[in-house]
XYZ file of C-alpha atoms in Angstrom:
539
model
C 9.453 72.765 30.776
C 8.559 76.129 29.214
C 11.736 77.995 30.185
C 13.860 79.843 27.656
C 16.950 78.147 26.277
C 20.254 78.954 27.994
C 23.265 80.019 25.935
C 26.374 77.900 26.569
C 29.867 77.345 25.164
C 32.792 74.928 25.581
C 33.501 76.162 29.120
C 30.225 76.483 30.965
C 26.461 76.222 31.111
C 25.888 79.999 30.948
C 27.808 81.769 28.210
C 27.984 85.579 28.163
C 26.009 86.422 25.026
C 26.680 90.149 25.291
C 30.446 89.585 25.447
C 30.260 87.253 22.433
C 28.315 89.898 20.512
C 30.807 92.623 21.367
C 33.879 90.677 20.271
C 32.064 89.611 17.102
C 30.855 93.089 16.096
C 33.649 93.704 13.576
C 33.797 90.184 12.126
C 33.347 90.038 8.362
C 31.023 87.055 8.658
C 29.877 84.299 11.006
C 28.743 80.702 10.613
C 25.334 79.491 11.787
C 23.932 75.994 11.710
C 21.372 73.792 13.454
C 22.203 70.308 14.747
C 18.991 68.283 14.753
C 19.569 64.576 15.556
C 16.823 62.289 14.299
C 16.643 60.649 17.734
C 17.411 63.775 19.746
C 15.033 62.779 22.537
C 17.149 59.684 23.191
C 20.238 61.859 23.716
C 18.644 63.773 26.587
C 20.997 66.676 27.317
C 22.335 67.840 23.944
C 25.231 69.868 25.364
C 27.712 66.989 25.528
C 26.934 66.037 21.924
C 27.353 69.634 20.746
C 30.685 70.068 22.536
C 31.989 66.827 21.041
C 30.921 67.959 17.561
C 32.579 71.375 17.965
C 35.778 69.715 19.195
C 35.796 67.565 16.057
C 35.092 70.619 13.886
C 38.103 72.421 15.393
C 40.312 69.485 14.435
C 38.898 69.528 10.899
C 39.417 73.269 10.266
C 42.753 73.374 12.133
C 42.042 76.172 14.633
C 40.234 76.692 17.951
C 36.757 78.142 17.399
C 34.889 80.823 19.337
C 31.292 79.602 19.495
C 28.084 79.683 21.511
C 25.068 77.370 21.333
C 21.558 76.963 22.694
C 19.335 73.881 22.893
C 15.698 74.230 21.830
C 12.826 71.934 22.677
C 10.027 74.120 21.230
C 9.231 71.614 18.467
C 8.795 67.851 18.379
C 12.495 67.457 17.558
C 15.098 68.687 20.086
C 17.787 70.647 18.255
C 20.766 72.902 18.896
C 21.594 76.272 17.347
C 25.313 77.015 17.004
C 26.960 80.333 16.056
C 30.679 80.372 15.243
C 32.689 83.568 14.968
C 34.192 84.344 11.580
C 37.722 84.670 12.995
C 40.286 82.023 13.869
C 42.444 81.920 16.992
C 45.064 84.118 15.275
C 42.524 86.886 14.614
C 42.388 86.432 10.832
C 39.200 85.803 8.872
C 38.094 82.199 9.261
C 37.548 80.514 5.902
C 35.751 77.147 5.801
C 35.276 75.192 2.583
C 31.620 75.205 1.447
C 31.752 71.456 0.833
C 32.667 70.889 4.484
C 29.812 73.098 5.682
C 27.278 71.418 3.393
C 28.411 67.789 3.729
C 31.428 67.239 5.945
C 29.940 68.792 9.078
C 26.776 66.734 8.684
C 28.895 63.604 8.425
C 30.780 64.524 11.594
C 27.496 65.115 13.434
C 26.248 61.715 12.321
C 29.410 60.100 13.669
C 29.084 61.838 17.039
C 25.421 60.861 17.424
C 26.104 57.287 16.287
C 28.845 56.969 18.901
C 26.340 58.022 21.554
C 23.336 55.975 20.405
C 24.904 53.163 18.396
C 24.455 52.458 14.670
C 21.004 52.533 13.080
C 19.624 49.091 12.384
C 18.165 48.178 8.994
C 14.748 48.027 10.640
C 15.154 51.621 11.929
C 16.071 52.831 8.440
C 13.110 51.011 6.879
C 10.683 52.387 9.463
C 11.977 55.917 8.889
C 11.319 55.518 5.146
C 7.810 54.152 5.820
C 7.016 57.192 7.962
C 7.728 59.424 4.975
C 4.962 57.818 2.904
C 2.105 59.731 4.524
C 3.821 62.991 5.400
C 2.362 66.224 4.043
C 5.737 67.745 3.249
C 8.614 67.324 0.797
C 10.484 64.147 1.831
C 13.406 62.001 0.774
C 10.968 59.790 -1.154
C 9.839 62.849 -3.125
C 13.456 63.639 -3.944
C 13.791 60.104 -5.354
C 10.573 60.492 -7.373
C 11.824 63.779 -8.770
C 14.963 62.003 -9.978
C 12.904 59.222 -11.602
C 10.482 61.591 -13.345
C 10.848 62.104 -17.107
C 8.847 65.115 -18.269
C 6.734 64.857 -15.126
C 5.978 61.159 -15.746
C 7.005 58.442 -13.252
C 6.998 54.717 -14.105
C 7.371 52.318 -11.156
C 8.359 48.908 -12.649
C 11.345 46.601 -13.071
C 12.462 45.766 -9.522
C 15.306 43.230 -9.541
C 15.743 42.382 -5.872
C 14.090 42.553 -2.461
C 15.594 45.972 -1.675
C 14.383 47.374 -5.016
C 10.914 45.872 -4.510
C 10.716 47.454 -1.055
C 11.745 50.843 -2.453
C 9.262 50.635 -5.324
C 6.478 49.718 -2.917
C 7.271 52.905 -0.984
C 7.246 54.907 -4.236
C 3.804 53.559 -5.175
C 2.415 54.289 -1.731
C 3.889 57.787 -1.807
C 2.432 58.491 -5.257
C -1.009 57.375 -4.043
C -0.650 59.815 -1.147
C 0.277 62.583 -3.602
C -2.886 61.673 -5.541
C -4.884 62.434 -2.412
C -3.193 65.835 -2.224
C -4.099 66.461 -5.911
C -0.395 66.673 -6.778
C -0.218 63.491 -8.877
C -2.509 61.637 -11.256
C -2.423 57.929 -12.088
C -2.317 57.432 -15.869
C -1.595 53.686 -16.115
C -1.102 50.469 -14.179
C 2.294 51.622 -12.855
C 2.464 55.163 -14.235
C 1.777 58.520 -12.612
C 2.006 62.093 -13.867
C 3.175 64.691 -11.366
C 1.352 68.025 -11.457
C 3.310 71.088 -12.561
C 4.864 72.768 -9.505
C 4.183 69.783 -7.248
C 7.479 70.127 -5.377
C 6.911 73.784 -4.424
C 3.305 73.033 -3.476
C 4.446 70.192 -1.218
C 7.075 72.406 0.405
C 4.420 75.068 1.060
C 2.137 72.464 2.666
C 5.039 71.390 4.852
C 5.778 74.947 5.975
C 2.157 75.456 6.916
C 2.189 72.217 8.874
C 5.346 73.328 10.679
C 3.615 76.570 11.635
C 0.617 74.735 13.047
C 2.851 72.343 14.992
C 4.888 75.254 16.352
C 1.738 76.980 17.555
C 0.489 73.816 19.253
C 3.913 73.224 20.836
C 3.255 75.900 23.438
C 4.716 79.110 22.068
C 1.890 80.955 23.791
C -1.019 79.656 25.902
C -3.463 82.037 24.160
C -3.460 79.862 21.052
C -5.219 77.014 22.852
C -8.484 78.992 22.978
C -8.121 81.096 19.812
C -8.284 79.372 16.422
C -5.435 80.840 14.388
C -6.222 81.545 10.734
C -3.989 82.317 7.756
C -4.200 85.547 5.786
C -5.035 83.582 2.630
C -8.400 82.816 4.248
C -9.377 86.496 4.044
C -10.153 85.944 0.364
C -10.928 89.146 -1.506
C -10.994 91.160 1.730
C -7.455 92.504 1.613
C -8.190 95.750 3.446
C -5.726 96.557 6.273
C -6.836 95.600 9.767
C -5.688 96.513 13.259
C -5.170 94.100 16.097
C -3.299 93.120 19.238
C -0.117 91.023 19.104
C -0.804 87.832 21.063
C 2.564 86.223 20.475
C 5.527 85.883 18.143
C 7.830 83.050 17.202
C 10.486 81.892 14.742
C 9.800 80.886 11.149
C 13.392 80.315 10.072
C 15.725 80.411 13.054
C 18.855 80.331 10.888
C 17.844 83.520 9.081
C 16.081 85.101 12.080
C 12.693 85.513 10.398
C 9.662 85.547 12.667
C 5.872 85.534 12.691
C 3.221 87.311 14.746
C -0.141 86.083 15.990
C -2.456 89.098 15.774
C -6.015 89.204 17.148
C -7.995 91.690 15.093
C -10.611 94.065 16.522
C -13.338 91.560 15.619
C -11.787 88.778 17.706
C -10.205 86.632 14.952
C -6.554 85.594 15.351
C -4.263 85.672 12.298
C -0.854 84.246 11.492
C 1.171 87.178 10.110
C 4.661 86.744 8.551
C 7.038 89.404 9.921
C 9.902 88.993 7.477
C 10.218 92.648 6.535
C 10.619 94.187 9.980
C 14.041 95.726 10.450
C 16.127 96.399 13.576
C 14.012 97.897 16.361
C 10.713 97.313 14.534
C 9.523 93.982 15.998
C 6.404 94.759 18.110
C 6.235 93.208 21.597
C 3.399 91.100 22.945
C 0.349 93.282 23.607
C 1.290 95.975 21.061
C -1.344 97.170 18.584
C -0.403 96.792 14.917
C -1.931 97.447 11.516
C -1.587 94.622 8.996
C -2.026 95.153 5.273
C -0.667 94.203 1.876
C 2.901 95.338 1.353
C 3.624 97.412 -1.722
C 5.961 95.524 -4.030
C 8.986 97.797 -4.209
C 12.667 97.699 -3.391
C 13.406 98.094 0.305
C 15.178 101.017 1.899
C 18.212 98.779 2.359
C 18.238 98.110 -1.388
C 18.488 101.826 -2.125
C 21.422 102.130 0.284
C 23.177 99.153 -1.339
C 22.552 100.516 -4.839
C 23.874 103.945 -3.812
C 27.125 102.512 -2.449
C 27.536 100.263 -5.500
C 27.048 103.247 -7.814
C 29.926 105.047 -6.075
C 32.105 101.921 -6.027
C 31.916 100.681 -9.598
C 29.112 98.188 -8.996
C 30.583 96.721 -5.800
C 29.325 96.512 -2.215
C 30.981 95.228 0.945
C 30.879 95.782 4.699
C 34.076 97.855 4.413
C 32.712 99.956 1.530
C 29.531 100.603 3.539
C 31.593 101.671 6.536
C 33.686 104.015 4.390
C 30.601 105.545 2.766
C 28.617 105.889 6.007
C 30.998 105.882 9.019
C 28.236 106.915 11.419
C 26.130 103.807 10.761
C 26.104 101.076 13.397
C 27.539 97.598 12.826
C 24.064 96.077 13.307
C 22.711 98.359 10.587
C 25.459 97.355 8.160
C 24.992 93.681 9.033
C 21.283 93.951 8.126
C 22.324 94.967 4.593
C 24.592 91.920 4.290
C 21.700 89.701 5.334
C 19.521 91.313 2.689
C 22.101 90.540 0.020
C 22.364 86.941 1.226
C 18.608 86.550 0.750
C 18.810 87.989 -2.767
C 21.864 85.879 -3.612
C 19.803 82.730 -3.122
C 17.514 84.042 -5.878
C 20.406 84.826 -8.202
C 20.124 88.622 -7.934
C 23.569 89.391 -6.476
C 26.908 87.553 -6.506
C 29.391 87.343 -3.633
C 33.046 86.908 -4.510
C 35.514 84.820 -2.520
C 36.927 87.985 -0.904
C 33.499 88.883 0.532
C 32.793 91.688 -1.966
C 29.386 91.716 -3.650
C 28.879 92.395 -7.349
C 25.681 94.433 -7.710
C 23.951 94.377 -11.146
C 23.054 97.685 -12.808
C 19.319 96.859 -12.580
C 19.572 95.772 -8.952
C 16.647 97.909 -7.713
C 14.322 96.572 -10.428
C 15.279 92.975 -9.623
C 14.855 93.579 -5.886
C 11.380 95.030 -6.489
C 10.440 92.001 -8.617
C 11.735 89.723 -5.853
C 9.448 91.453 -3.343
C 6.481 91.284 -5.719
C 6.849 87.511 -5.956
C 6.685 86.996 -2.198
C 3.223 88.432 -1.559
C 4.430 89.865 1.751
C 2.400 91.846 4.211
C 3.094 95.169 5.877
C 3.129 95.404 9.672
C 2.943 98.905 11.147
C 2.932 99.472 14.909
C 0.007 101.655 15.943
C 0.774 101.486 19.666
C 3.815 100.100 21.477
C 1.788 100.137 24.728
C -0.208 96.988 25.501
C -4.002 97.259 25.171
C -4.676 96.591 28.855
C -2.096 99.178 29.925
C -3.843 101.848 27.859
C -7.024 101.727 29.953
C -5.766 103.789 32.899
C -2.899 105.572 31.169
C -2.897 109.340 31.596
C -1.651 109.642 28.033
C -3.022 109.716 24.496
C -3.587 106.074 23.484
C -4.717 104.022 20.516
C -7.989 103.338 22.347
C -8.727 107.065 22.231
C -8.492 107.000 18.428
C -10.733 103.911 18.232
C -13.317 105.631 20.422
C -13.167 108.819 18.373
C -13.579 106.899 15.102
C -16.639 105.100 16.442
C -15.706 101.751 14.876
C -18.808 99.600 14.931
C -17.890 95.903 14.988
C -15.357 95.340 17.766
C -14.339 92.243 19.686
C -15.397 91.858 23.298
C -11.766 92.346 24.324
C -11.513 95.741 22.618
C -15.001 96.817 23.690
C -14.268 95.985 27.329
C -11.024 97.966 27.220
C -12.745 100.881 25.446
C -15.566 101.078 28.002
C -13.060 101.022 30.855
C -10.999 103.691 29.102
C -14.004 106.007 28.707
C -14.879 105.528 32.385
C -11.328 106.455 33.381
C -11.318 109.576 31.184
C -14.708 110.567 32.615
C -13.337 110.347 36.144
C -10.319 112.420 35.136
C -12.535 115.104 33.572
C -10.885 114.761 30.157
C -13.870 113.907 27.935
C -15.457 116.414 25.595
C -19.047 117.695 25.769
C -20.478 114.481 24.285
C -18.704 112.363 26.933
C -17.621 109.948 24.165
C -14.254 111.308 23.041
C -11.335 113.461 24.145
C -11.399 117.148 23.372
C -8.555 118.552 21.262
C -7.214 120.431 24.261
C -7.191 117.238 26.329
C -5.310 115.369 23.596
C -2.566 118.012 23.536
C -2.458 118.011 27.347
C -2.099 114.225 27.592
C 0.721 114.146 25.026
C 2.651 116.823 26.894
C 2.084 115.196 30.306
C 3.324 111.782 29.166
C 6.422 113.247 27.539
C 7.099 115.273 30.692
C 6.839 112.192 32.916
C 9.193 110.221 30.692
C 11.670 113.094 30.743
C 11.420 113.405 34.521
C 12.169 109.691 34.944
C 15.273 109.930 32.801
C 16.392 113.138 34.537
C 16.053 111.435 37.911
C 17.925 108.362 36.707
C 20.824 110.099 34.975
C 20.934 113.515 36.636
C 20.780 115.234 33.234
C 18.537 118.067 32.098
C 15.893 117.481 29.433
C 16.112 119.636 26.315
C 12.765 120.462 24.689
C 12.248 121.155 20.989
C 10.921 124.661 21.665
C 14.080 125.669 23.520
C 15.504 126.832 20.186
C 18.745 124.897 20.647
C 20.803 122.408 18.712
C 22.995 119.878 20.439
C 25.000 116.750 19.775
C 24.360 113.520 21.623
C 24.429 109.734 21.282
C 21.368 107.686 20.335
C 21.281 105.651 23.547
C 18.014 103.706 23.586
C 14.317 103.739 22.734
C 11.444 104.536 25.098
C 7.982 103.179 24.290
C 5.203 105.619 25.194
C 1.476 105.521 24.503
C 1.891 108.284 21.905
C 4.624 106.318 20.116
C 8.200 105.122 20.306
C 10.785 107.764 21.253
C 14.553 107.779 20.776
C 16.601 109.038 23.711
C 19.565 111.092 22.489
C 21.901 112.517 25.102
C 25.318 113.660 26.174
C 26.871 114.094 29.620
C 24.688 117.074 30.608
C 21.489 117.016 28.552
C 19.162 114.672 26.699
C 16.161 114.894 24.381
C 13.302 112.529 23.547
C 12.863 112.450 19.770
C 10.074 110.677 17.835
C 11.639 107.401 16.645
C 11.851 106.697 12.925
C 13.221 103.701 11.073
C 16.122 105.759 9.698
C 17.375 106.409 13.235
C 18.297 102.754 13.751
C 21.333 103.149 11.524
C 22.781 105.502 14.178
C 21.990 103.502 17.328
C 24.941 103.988 19.646
C 26.282 106.723 17.385
C 26.470 110.505 17.684
C 23.702 112.708 16.230
C 23.177 116.450 15.908
C 19.612 117.506 16.763
C 18.312 120.790 15.407
C 15.023 122.535 16.013
C 12.502 122.598 13.188
C 10.863 125.808 12.063
C 8.577 127.377 14.711
C 9.455 124.769 17.314
C 7.487 121.995 15.636
C 9.982 119.283 16.554
C 13.428 117.959 15.730
C 15.488 117.122 12.687
C 18.655 115.047 12.931
C 21.877 114.476 11.078
C 25.026 112.434 11.769
C 27.424 113.835 14.343
C 31.092 114.573 13.923
C 31.637 111.601 11.608
C 29.938 112.565 8.355
C 28.236 109.951 6.247
C 26.562 109.783 2.847
C 23.332 111.237 4.273
C 25.060 114.634 4.501
């Protein structure tokens, strides 16, 4: 019905997600999985099925589990996301055998669903296999063909019974479908040769199909009237472009990777992977971003990991990170563990049974090569304020820069906003002599006014005094939250009596909720920061 999913647990229909997050903050790990019944629509409400499965899982692992779940209906297949804390009822680290997670839990889920819906009939199984024949994705039939292939060659002959003949008929039909996708070639009466890399190509086709289905499933109404294109369609034109974020959605909900739909200044909408955005960097709907090719290099997180490993004899762990950088937040440290998990799947780092990672001596080179192979894009936020909100904002906006640059080919949406913006500035008496752009004095004035208003709002809310960079002071305060202004994102750092608004930078996220010391730059040009009383490796 379009509403967001509601978090629940064993006790009630509305679990306290914030409380779960707080009691999980120091856990060494957690378990995440998706329960996606083949006939999920027939189950109706998935909550009863999920609770029954979790009850069975508790019996299997021998301890009560602390878990939360949410049901999603944003695709054609209703499914449930479950997160289990990494601690047992006695407070010790919860260890679950990998074989149970990979196979046993799936078997339990099948039992629970079968009890609710009854056993699958032979006709249901046969129909499910037939549906795989024409699917543009990697299927169970393709897995069987991969096992039959010898040097890329598949021979479909020698059926001995009705079941074998049925299976071979499906294989032949599937191979003919792969011919149509240019992934297989018939070389004889019952012989096909599979193209090199056919499995990866089929998986890529499937991912693209999933994206299209997700967009058509109602993630955002804007997509109905805007044809979404893929960046590969830009061809040789790889120059960065700016645009407005229409929507965002999940790519891989287990690993929390997302995508953006960005409408460029010419009116075309693009699907943009947003895998590389860290904590606090995901732009909201309406924000203006710049999209370009991402330089293939190791990430900032990789340099942190390599630095800790160098000091620890080639080892990295959550505890070692905490010891090396006590001022960093738990979310910041968790992001580094997630990075290592992604690299582990590519064989770049190894995780021991005790949770400690073994980091190779050429880790940064391997991480850079990993990034180079992904062909990722860079997403940089140009304005956290929505385009429509910029029109009448008494602040320096992205639209003012577009107007000053005189960009020629603009979409009707941007042109309409730009014309309205110029009319507003004209009424306010802020345009320069040519009546087409802000004067330098007006730009400085608008920046100062917006910052003053933001400070006044916080002073009125908290009763604290705002500290300005030109006051010539240094003070210690906690990084409390971020404030999105037209001139950019600001970090609010404060203590009981005073606060300051500091230009936000990615490096600040490591100290969210932590204490910082702010010091004035030379000649009052702004702020520098360093960790507070707890010193970390950045000192």
